Coordinates of C-alpha atoms in Angstrom, one line a residue:
M1 CA -166.6 45.9 89.0
G2 CA -164.9 45.2 85.4
F3 CA -161.5 45.1 84.8
L4 CA -159.0 45.6 81.7
C5 CA -156.4 43.6 80.7
F6 CA -153.9 45.6 78.9
A7 CA -150.8 44.5 77.0
R8 CA -148.0 46.4 75.3
K9 CA -146.2 45.0 72.0
A10 CA -147.7 45.2 68.2
F11 CA -148.3 41.7 66.1
T12 CA -147.0 40.6 63.2
S13 CA -148.0 38.3 60.8
A14 CA -146.1 34.7 60.2
G15 CA -147.8 31.8 59.4
C16 CA -151.6 33.4 59.7
L17 CA -150.9 34.4 63.1
R18 CA -148.7 31.6 64.5
A19 CA -146.7 34.3 66.2
Y20 CA -149.9 36.0 67.4
A21 CA -149.2 34.8 71.0
R22 CA -145.6 36.0 71.2
N23 CA -146.9 39.5 69.6
Y24 CA -150.3 40.5 69.5
T25 CA -151.1 38.6 72.8
D26 CA -149.5 41.4 75.1
R27 CA -151.3 44.2 73.2
Y28 CA -154.6 43.1 73.0
M29 CA -157.3 44.5 75.6
C30 CA -160.1 42.4 77.0
V31 CA -163.0 44.1 79.2
T32 CA -164.4 41.9 81.7
G33 CA -168.1 42.6 83.4
V34 CA -169.5 41.4 86.3
W35 CA -169.6 37.3 86.2
G36 CA -173.1 36.5 85.8
R37 CA -175.3 13.2 52.9
V38 CA -176.9 11.5 50.9
G39 CA -180.4 13.1 49.8
T40 CA -181.1 16.9 49.6
R41 CA -178.6 19.2 48.8
V42 CA -179.4 22.7 49.1
N43 CA -176.0 24.1 50.0
K44 CA -175.9 27.1 48.3
Y45 CA -176.7 30.5 48.9
S46 CA -180.2 31.7 47.7
K47 CA -179.6 35.2 47.7
D48 CA -175.9 35.5 46.1
E49 CA -177.2 38.2 43.7
T50 CA -177.0 40.5 47.3
L51 CA -173.5 39.6 47.6
G52 CA -172.5 42.6 45.6
D53 CA -169.8 41.6 42.8
V54 CA -170.1 38.0 41.2
S55 CA -166.4 37.8 40.5
A56 CA -165.7 37.3 44.4
Q57 CA -164.2 33.7 45.5
F58 CA -165.4 34.1 49.1
A59 CA -168.6 35.4 51.2
C60 CA -167.9 36.5 54.7
Y61 CA -170.7 36.4 57.0
H62 CA -171.0 38.6 60.4
L63 CA -172.1 36.1 63.2
P64 CA -173.4 37.9 66.1
H65 CA -175.1 34.9 67.9
R66 CA -171.3 33.7 68.9
A67 CA -169.0 35.3 71.4
I68 CA -165.3 35.1 72.7
V69 CA -163.9 34.3 76.1
K70 CA -159.8 34.2 76.4
L71 CA -158.2 32.0 79.0
Q72 CA -154.6 32.9 79.7
G73 CA -152.4 31.3 82.5
Q74 CA -150.0 28.3 82.6
D75 CA -153.1 26.1 84.4
T76 CA -155.1 26.8 80.9
S77 CA -154.4 23.3 79.5
P78 CA -155.0 20.9 82.2
F79 CA -157.8 23.0 83.3
L80 CA -159.8 23.1 80.0
Q81 CA -159.0 19.3 79.9
G82 CA -161.5 18.3 82.9
L83 CA -164.2 20.1 81.3
I84 CA -164.1 19.6 77.4
T85 CA -164.9 16.4 75.3
N86 CA -161.9 16.9 73.0
D87 CA -158.0 16.5 73.8
V88 CA -156.8 19.8 74.4
G89 CA -153.2 18.6 74.1
L90 CA -153.9 18.4 70.5
L91 CA -153.8 22.2 70.2
E92 CA -150.0 21.9 71.4
E93 CA -149.0 20.1 68.1
P94 CA -148.8 22.2 64.9
E95 CA -151.9 20.9 63.8
P96 CA -154.7 21.6 64.4
K97 CA -154.8 24.9 65.3
A98 CA -158.6 25.3 66.1
M99 CA -160.4 22.5 67.8
Y100 CA -164.3 21.9 68.2
A101 CA -166.1 20.1 71.8
H102 CA -169.0 20.2 73.5
M103 CA -169.0 20.7 77.6
L104 CA -171.2 18.3 79.1
N105 CA -173.1 18.4 82.4
V106 CA -172.5 15.4 85.0
Q107 CA -175.4 13.7 83.2
G108 CA -173.5 13.4 79.9
R109 CA -175.7 16.1 78.0
T110 CA -174.3 19.0 76.5
L111 CA -174.2 22.3 78.1
Y112 CA -172.1 24.4 75.5
D113 CA -170.6 23.8 71.7
I114 CA -167.5 25.7 71.6
I115 CA -164.5 25.9 69.4
L116 CA -161.2 26.6 70.7
Y117 CA -158.3 28.7 69.3
R118 CA -154.7 28.3 70.2
L119 CA -152.0 30.9 70.7
R120 CA -148.7 30.4 71.4
E121 CA -147.2 30.9 74.9
S122 CA -146.8 34.7 75.9
D123 CA -145.4 35.8 79.0
A124 CA -148.5 35.7 80.3
G125 CA -148.3 31.9 79.8
P126 CA -150.8 30.3 77.4
S127 CA -153.8 31.5 75.9
V128 CA -156.8 29.7 74.5
F129 CA -159.7 31.9 73.0
I130 CA -163.0 30.3 73.3
E131 CA -165.7 31.1 70.6
C132 CA -169.3 30.2 72.4
D133 CA -173.2 31.1 72.0
S134 CA -173.7 34.7 73.0
T135 CA -176.7 33.7 75.4
V136 CA -175.0 31.7 77.3
K137 CA -171.4 33.7 77.7
D138 CA -172.4 34.7 80.9
A139 CA -173.4 31.0 82.6
L140 CA -170.2 29.9 80.2
L141 CA -168.2 32.1 82.6
R142 CA -169.9 31.3 85.8
H143 CA -169.2 27.5 85.1
F144 CA -165.5 28.3 84.6
K145 CA -165.3 30.4 87.5
I146 CA -167.2 27.0 89.5
Y147 CA -164.0 24.8 88.5
K148 CA -161.5 27.1 88.4
L149 CA -160.7 27.1 92.1
R150 CA -157.2 27.8 92.6
R151 CA -155.8 27.1 89.3
K152 CA -153.6 29.9 87.6
V153 CA -155.8 31.1 84.9
N154 CA -157.2 34.1 83.7
I155 CA -160.9 34.4 82.3
N156 CA -161.9 37.2 80.5
P157 CA -164.8 37.7 78.0
C158 CA -163.8 39.9 75.1
A159 CA -166.5 42.0 73.6
E160 CA -164.3 43.7 71.7
L161 CA -164.1 40.8 69.1
S162 CA -166.1 39.8 66.7
V163 CA -166.5 36.3 64.6
W164 CA -167.3 35.7 61.2
A165 CA -167.5 32.6 58.8
V166 CA -166.0 32.4 55.3
L167 CA -166.9 30.4 52.8
P168 CA -166.7 29.7 49.3
K169 CA -169.2 31.1 47.1
Q170 CA -169.0 28.0 44.4
K171 CA -169.1 24.5 45.9
M172 CA -166.3 22.5 44.6
T173 CA -167.2 18.7 44.5
G174 CA -164.4 16.8 45.8
Q175 CA -162.0 19.3 46.5
V176 CA -161.1 21.0 49.6
A177 CA -161.3 24.9 48.4
S178 CA -158.1 27.1 49.1
K179 CA -157.8 28.9 52.2
P180 CA -158.6 32.7 51.7
E181 CA -155.8 35.2 51.6
L182 CA -155.2 38.1 53.9
S183 CA -154.2 41.5 52.5
T184 CA -153.3 42.5 55.8
P185 CA -152.7 39.5 58.0
D186 CA -151.7 41.8 61.2
K187 CA -155.4 42.9 61.6
A188 CA -156.8 39.2 62.2
L189 CA -156.8 37.5 65.3
F190 CA -157.5 34.2 64.0
L191 CA -158.1 33.1 60.2
E192 CA -159.1 28.9 60.6
A193 CA -160.5 25.9 58.9
D194 CA -164.0 25.2 60.4
P195 CA -162.8 21.9 62.5
R196 CA -166.0 20.9 62.4
A197 CA -166.5 20.1 58.6
N198 CA -165.0 21.1 55.3
E199 CA -168.4 22.6 54.2
M200 CA -168.2 25.2 56.9
G201 CA -165.3 26.9 55.3
W202 CA -163.2 28.9 57.7
R203 CA -163.6 31.2 60.7
L204 CA -162.4 34.6 60.7
V205 CA -162.0 36.5 64.3
L206 CA -161.4 40.3 64.0
D207 CA -161.6 43.2 66.3
N208 CA -164.8 45.0 66.2
Q209 CA -163.2 48.2 64.3
V210 CA -161.7 45.8 61.7
D211 CA -163.9 45.6 58.2
P212 CA -163.4 42.1 56.7
L213 CA -163.5 43.6 53.5
D214 CA -160.5 45.4 54.4
I215 CA -158.2 42.5 54.6
L216 CA -159.6 39.7 52.9
T217 CA -158.9 39.3 49.2
S218 CA -161.8 38.6 46.4
C219 CA -164.6 38.6 49.6
Q220 CA -167.8 40.2 49.6
K221 CA -170.4 40.4 52.9
G222 CA -173.2 38.0 52.8
D223 CA -176.6 38.0 54.8
T224 CA -176.0 36.2 58.2
E225 CA -179.5 34.2 57.6
E226 CA -178.0 32.7 54.7
Y227 CA -175.0 31.6 56.6
H228 CA -177.6 29.6 58.6
R229 CA -179.6 28.4 55.8
H230 CA -176.0 27.0 54.8
R231 CA -175.8 25.3 58.3
Y232 CA -179.4 23.5 58.0
A233 CA -178.6 22.6 54.6
I234 CA -175.8 20.6 55.3
G235 CA -177.3 19.3 59.1
L236 CA -174.6 21.2 61.1
P237 CA -176.1 22.5 64.4
E238 CA -174.6 25.2 66.3
G239 CA -175.6 27.0 69.5
V240 CA -178.4 26.7 71.8
K241 CA -181.4 26.3 69.5
D242 CA -179.8 23.4 67.9
L243 CA -178.3 22.1 70.8
P244 CA -180.5 22.8 73.7
P245 CA -178.4 22.9 77.5
G246 CA -179.3 20.1 79.6
V247 CA -181.1 18.5 77.0
A248 CA -179.1 17.3 74.0
L249 CA -176.7 14.5 74.3
P250 CA -173.2 14.5 72.4
L251 CA -173.2 11.4 70.4
E252 CA -177.0 12.3 68.8
S253 CA -175.9 15.4 67.8
N254 CA -172.8 13.7 65.5
L255 CA -170.1 15.3 68.1
V256 CA -167.8 12.2 66.7
Y257 CA -168.4 13.2 63.2
M258 CA -167.4 16.9 63.7
Q259 CA -164.2 15.8 65.0
G260 CA -165.2 17.0 68.4
I261 CA -164.5 14.5 71.2
S262 CA -161.8 12.1 72.3
F263 CA -162.0 8.6 73.9
S264 CA -158.6 8.0 75.3
K265 CA -158.0 11.3 76.7
G266 CA -159.2 10.7 80.2
C267 CA -161.9 11.7 82.5
Y268 CA -163.5 15.3 81.9
I269 CA -167.1 15.8 83.2
G270 CA -170.0 13.6 81.6
Q271 CA -167.5 11.2 80.1
E272 CA -169.0 8.2 81.7
L273 CA -172.3 8.0 80.1
T274 CA -170.5 9.5 76.7
A275 CA -168.1 6.9 76.5
R276 CA -170.4 4.0 77.6
T277 CA -172.6 4.8 74.5
H278 CA -170.1 5.0 72.1
H279 CA -168.6 1.8 73.4
T280 CA -172.0 -0.1 73.2
G281 CA -172.1 1.5 69.4
V282 CA -176.0 1.6 69.7
V283 CA -177.0 5.6 69.0
R284 CA -180.9 5.5 67.9
K285 CA -181.4 8.8 67.1
R286 CA -179.5 11.5 65.2
L287 CA -179.5 15.0 64.7
M288 CA -180.3 14.8 60.8
P289 CA -181.1 17.7 58.3
V290 CA -184.8 17.9 57.2
R291 CA -186.9 20.1 54.5
L292 CA -190.2 20.9 55.6
S293 CA -192.9 21.0 53.1
A294 CA -193.5 24.4 54.2
P295 CA -192.2 27.0 56.1
V296 CA -193.9 26.8 59.8
Q297 CA -193.0 29.8 61.9
D298 CA -194.5 28.7 65.3
L299 CA -193.2 25.3 65.8
E300 CA -192.6 24.7 69.5
D301 CA -189.2 23.9 70.7
G302 CA -188.8 19.8 70.5
A303 CA -191.8 19.5 68.7
A304 CA -193.0 16.0 68.3
L305 CA -192.1 14.2 65.1
E306 CA -194.2 11.3 64.1
T307 CA -194.6 9.0 61.1
Q308 CA -197.4 8.4 58.7
L309 CA -198.8 5.7 61.1
G310 CA -198.7 8.5 64.0
K311 CA -196.0 6.8 65.8
P312 CA -192.9 9.1 67.6
A313 CA -190.1 9.1 65.4
G314 CA -187.9 12.2 66.9
K315 CA -188.3 16.1 68.0
H316 CA -187.4 18.9 65.6
R317 CA -185.2 21.5 67.0
A318 CA -184.9 24.8 64.8
G319 CA -184.6 26.0 61.1
V320 CA -185.0 28.4 58.7
G321 CA -187.8 28.7 56.5
K322 CA -188.3 25.1 55.0
L323 CA -184.8 23.8 56.4
G324 CA -184.3 22.8 59.6
L325 CA -182.4 19.9 61.9
S326 CA -184.6 17.5 63.7
L327 CA -183.6 14.6 66.2
V328 CA -184.6 11.6 64.3
R329 CA -185.0 7.8 65.3
T330 CA -182.6 6.3 62.2
A331 CA -185.1 3.8 61.9
N332 CA -187.5 6.2 60.5
A333 CA -185.0 8.3 58.4
K334 CA -186.0 7.1 55.2
E335 CA -189.9 7.8 56.3
V336 CA -191.2 10.7 55.3
L337 CA -192.5 12.1 58.6
T338 CA -195.2 15.1 60.1
V339 CA -194.5 18.0 62.9
K340 CA -197.8 20.1 63.9
S341 CA -197.1 23.9 64.8
K342 CA -199.1 25.6 68.3
H343 CA -202.0 26.3 65.9
D344 CA -202.1 22.4 64.9
T345 CA -201.0 23.1 61.2
T346 CA -199.3 19.8 60.2
V347 CA -196.5 19.6 57.8
T348 CA -194.9 17.0 56.4
L349 CA -190.6 16.7 56.6
E350 CA -187.8 14.5 55.0
A351 CA -184.8 13.8 56.6
S352 CA -181.2 13.2 54.3
V353 CA -177.8 12.2 55.3
P354 CA -175.2 14.5 55.1
D355 CA -172.1 14.0 52.4
W356 CA -169.8 15.2 55.2
W357 CA -170.7 12.0 57.5
P358 CA -168.4 8.9 57.4
D359 CA -169.4 6.4 54.8
D360 CA -170.1 4.1 57.5
A361 CA -172.3 6.2 59.3
K362 CA -174.3 6.9 55.9
S363 CA -174.9 3.5 55.3
S364 CA -176.0 2.5 58.9
S365 CA -178.3 5.6 59.1
T366 CA -179.9 4.7 56.1
D367 CA -180.4 0.9 56.6

């Protein structure tokens, strides 16, 4: 049987909801169910005309493939510290207010890619809201339940919350776009910079009943597919299609470049292989943005990439239209590669190095 967690107080705005933990946390209701850059750059919206008013500075995209889980209690931080790749202690500092991380299996392979949002302490203890792929939400809850043991932490799925991405409609070369303004901050749970890359804008978490256009100034709604086109154009993975559970390796998936891992925090599940690979300095494959010569609808998961001479060059992960992500051998990153569909249709693809990668990574991936 599920249960309801109710609270009492109303919340107020203070520095984009920094005071939320003292106020809104106690009013919030959660329903718990049964546990169950070099190269091609095309990060623009090819369907901007569908967004309406061209004077709007931002586009907001509903992300139904993302879900929210809430952890609350005095043991929340130590509980998460042993499960995720990043250092939860950093969320107790004034910045950052959002953090990216992976949760790994004992073999050091990615199970879940998550974004954590930290709330200040309330009467019920510190709270962390975790954004995950909606298709693995139940598996994540079971994972938490296995490791919870006697720790004082309550774990609840929050079906009443929705996740939105907010992106500037115009690219600002060499600059960080200004943060969107909230006309009614008390109606937003979080509006925080996406911790993975500046090019990903901001994350907005709202009650399902709240329309983002009612609280964001100078904003228009966009098609969710355009959000995915943007992600694939800049080479940023998200969810189980891009990061298949039990298959993807965090360093090959550019977790370091997305500020998603700490190598000084101590032990966590899957740390040994990850730390050893990092300290050897050898990562022979990277998840990279690719452009296909033609859209292919029937590519198998993990379809093999080959060089023009027929040698293995990596695996394709996912994409939209001609844009996608592939795990590419860095030795072949400059070559024109091929991939076959289920019906033996062959298309070529070319990888590029994202602008948001560190400079040393850009050079090492194309040497």
